[in-house]
């Protein structure tokens, strides 16, 4: 397939590789990973509870890997149910292309590990992760809109709507605490 011809249709058999997945897939999985990391860090940061940021980092990472694998495997099951007789390699690839979801949680994991190393308090790490993930949601929404050809103002609105997800998680965290 010619590089300038656009992305290959799903299931076309064209080798795209894990690293050459379509940008919209990266955005979808990146946003999903950021929301997942934010929700987990908000839920794991229990005020008054004994802080264990190392264990929290492990839970965030393990949940992301498990979610990615489950999402990829759900695609495999859907292909199988539709009677699509694709090769086993494409089934493995369906699971492996979920890597952006895992990558999206790594900054949160790093912040929690920094807290485990004593560089800052777990509460500070959790709050910083929530803030960084919210900003990243804006950036992903903005860049997706710009890639789609929208103007700056429309792209800012799209980014703000994505960022709203992070703000809802922050608000819910504040209300629950």
Coordinates of C-alpha atoms in Angstrom, one line a residue:
X1 CA 0.0 0.0 0.0
X2 CA 1.3 3.5 -0.9
X3 CA 2.2 5.5 2.2
X4 CA 0.2 8.5 0.9
X5 CA -2.9 6.5 0.2
X6 CA -4.2 6.6 3.7
X7 CA -4.7 3.9 6.3
X8 CA -5.5 0.4 5.4
X9 CA -9.0 -0.7 6.1
X10 CA -9.4 -3.0 9.1
X11 CA -8.8 -6.6 8.4
X12 CA -7.2 -5.8 5.0
X13 CA -4.2 -8.0 5.7
X14 CA -1.9 -5.1 4.8
X15 CA 1.1 -5.1 7.2
X16 CA 0.8 -2.0 9.3
X17 CA 2.6 -3.2 12.3
X18 CA 2.0 -2.2 15.9
X19 CA 4.0 1.0 15.6
X20 CA 2.2 2.2 12.5
X21 CA -1.4 2.1 13.8
X22 CA -3.7 4.8 12.7
X23 CA -3.7 8.1 14.6
X24 CA -7.4 7.9 15.4
X25 CA -6.7 4.6 17.1
X26 CA -3.9 6.1 19.1
X27 CA -6.1 9.0 20.1
X28 CA -9.0 6.7 21.2
X29 CA -6.7 4.5 23.2
X30 CA -4.7 7.4 24.6
X31 CA -7.8 9.1 25.8
X32 CA -9.2 5.9 27.2
X33 CA -5.9 5.3 29.0
X34 CA -5.8 8.8 30.5
X35 CA -9.3 8.5 31.8
X36 CA -8.6 5.1 33.2
X37 CA -5.5 6.3 34.9
X38 CA -7.3 9.3 36.3
X39 CA -10.2 7.3 37.7
X40 CA -7.9 4.8 39.2
X41 CA -5.6 7.3 40.9
X42 CA -8.6 9.1 42.2
X43 CA -10.1 5.9 43.6
X44 CA -6.8 4.7 45.1
X45 CA -6.0 8.0 46.8
X46 CA -8.0 7.4 50.0
X47 CA -7.7 10.2 52.5
X48 CA -6.8 9.0 56.0
X49 CA -5.8 5.6 54.6
X50 CA -2.3 4.2 54.7
X51 CA -0.5 5.5 51.6
X52 CA 1.3 2.9 49.4
X53 CA 2.1 4.6 46.2
X54 CA 4.2 1.7 44.9
X55 CA 1.2 -0.7 45.2
X56 CA -1.0 2.0 43.6
X57 CA 1.4 2.3 40.7
X58 CA 1.3 -1.4 40.2
X59 CA -2.5 -1.5 40.3
X60 CA -2.7 1.3 37.7
X61 CA -0.3 -0.5 35.4
X62 CA -1.8 -3.9 35.9
X63 CA -5.3 -2.5 35.3
X64 CA -4.2 -0.8 32.1
X65 CA -2.5 -3.9 30.8
X66 CA -5.5 -6.0 31.6
X67 CA -7.9 -3.5 30.1
X68 CA -5.9 -3.4 26.9
X69 CA -5.7 -7.1 26.7
X70 CA -9.4 -7.5 27.3
X71 CA -10.3 -4.8 24.7
X72 CA -8.1 -6.5 22.1
X73 CA -9.5 -9.9 23.0
X74 CA -13.0 -8.6 22.6
X75 CA -12.1 -7.6 19.1
X76 CA -10.9 -11.2 18.5
X77 CA -14.1 -12.6 19.9
X78 CA -16.2 -10.3 17.7
X79 CA -14.2 -11.4 14.6
X80 CA -14.7 -15.0 15.5
X81 CA -18.4 -14.5 16.1
X82 CA -18.8 -12.7 12.7
X83 CA -17.3 -15.8 11.0
X84 CA -14.2 -13.9 9.8
X85 CA -11.6 -16.6 9.4
X86 CA -8.6 -14.3 9.9
X87 CA -5.2 -15.8 10.7
X88 CA -4.0 -16.2 14.3
X89 CA -1.3 -13.6 13.8
X90 CA -4.0 -11.0 13.3
X91 CA -5.7 -12.1 16.5
X92 CA -2.4 -11.6 18.4
X93 CA -2.0 -8.2 16.7
X94 CA -5.6 -7.2 17.8
X95 CA -4.4 -7.6 21.4
X96 CA -1.0 -6.0 20.8
X97 CA -2.3 -2.8 19.1
X98 CA -3.8 -1.8 22.4
X99 CA -0.4 -0.6 23.6
X100 CA -1.3 3.2 23.5
X101 CA -3.7 2.5 26.3
X102 CA -0.8 1.2 28.4
X103 CA 1.5 4.0 27.3
X104 CA -1.0 6.6 28.4
X105 CA -1.0 5.5 32.0
X106 CA 2.8 5.5 32.3
X107 CA 3.2 9.1 33.4
X108 CA 0.7 8.4 36.2
X109 CA 2.6 5.3 37.1
X110 CA 5.9 7.3 37.1
X111 CA 4.4 9.9 39.4
X112 CA 3.3 7.3 41.9
X113 CA 6.6 5.5 41.7
X114 CA 8.3 8.9 42.5
X115 CA 6.1 9.1 45.5
X116 CA 7.1 5.6 46.5
X117 CA 10.7 6.7 46.3
X118 CA 10.0 9.5 48.7
X119 CA 10.4 12.4 46.2
X120 CA 6.9 13.7 47.1
X121 CA 3.8 12.7 49.0
X122 CA 1.3 10.3 47.4
X123 CA -1.4 12.9 47.6
X124 CA 0.7 15.3 45.7
X125 CA 1.5 12.6 43.1
X126 CA -2.2 11.8 42.7
X127 CA -3.2 15.4 42.4
X128 CA -0.4 16.1 39.9
X129 CA -1.4 13.0 37.9
X130 CA -5.0 14.2 37.8
X131 CA -4.0 17.6 36.6
X132 CA -1.5 16.3 34.0
X133 CA -4.0 13.8 32.7
X134 CA -6.6 16.5 32.4
X135 CA -4.2 18.8 30.5
X136 CA -3.2 15.8 28.3
X137 CA -6.9 15.2 27.5
X138 CA -7.2 18.8 26.3
X139 CA -4.1 18.4 24.1
X140 CA -5.3 15.1 22.6
X141 CA -8.8 16.6 21.9
X142 CA -7.3 19.7 20.4
X143 CA -4.8 17.8 18.2
X144 CA -7.5 15.4 17.0
X145 CA -9.7 18.3 16.0
X146 CA -6.8 20.1 14.2
X147 CA -5.9 16.9 12.4
X148 CA -9.5 16.7 11.3
X149 CA -9.2 20.1 9.7
X150 CA -11.1 22.2 12.3
X151 CA -10.0 25.7 13.1
X152 CA -8.3 26.8 16.3
X153 CA -11.4 27.9 18.1
X154 CA -13.3 24.7 17.2
X155 CA -10.3 22.7 18.2
X156 CA -10.1 24.5 21.5
X157 CA -13.8 23.6 22.1
X158 CA -13.1 20.0 21.3
X159 CA -10.1 20.0 23.6
X160 CA -12.2 21.6 26.3
X161 CA -14.9 18.9 26.0
X162 CA -12.2 16.2 26.3
X163 CA -10.7 18.0 29.3
X164 CA -14.2 18.1 30.9
X165 CA -13.9 14.3 31.5
X166 CA -10.8 14.9 33.6
X167 CA -12.5 17.8 35.4
X168 CA -15.4 15.6 36.2
X169 CA -13.1 13.0 37.7
X170 CA -11.3 15.7 39.8
X171 CA -14.7 17.0 41.0
X172 CA -15.9 13.6 41.9
X173 CA -12.7 12.9 43.7
X174 CA -13.0 16.1 45.7
X175 CA -16.7 15.4 46.5
X176 CA -16.1 11.8 47.6
X177 CA -13.2 12.7 49.8

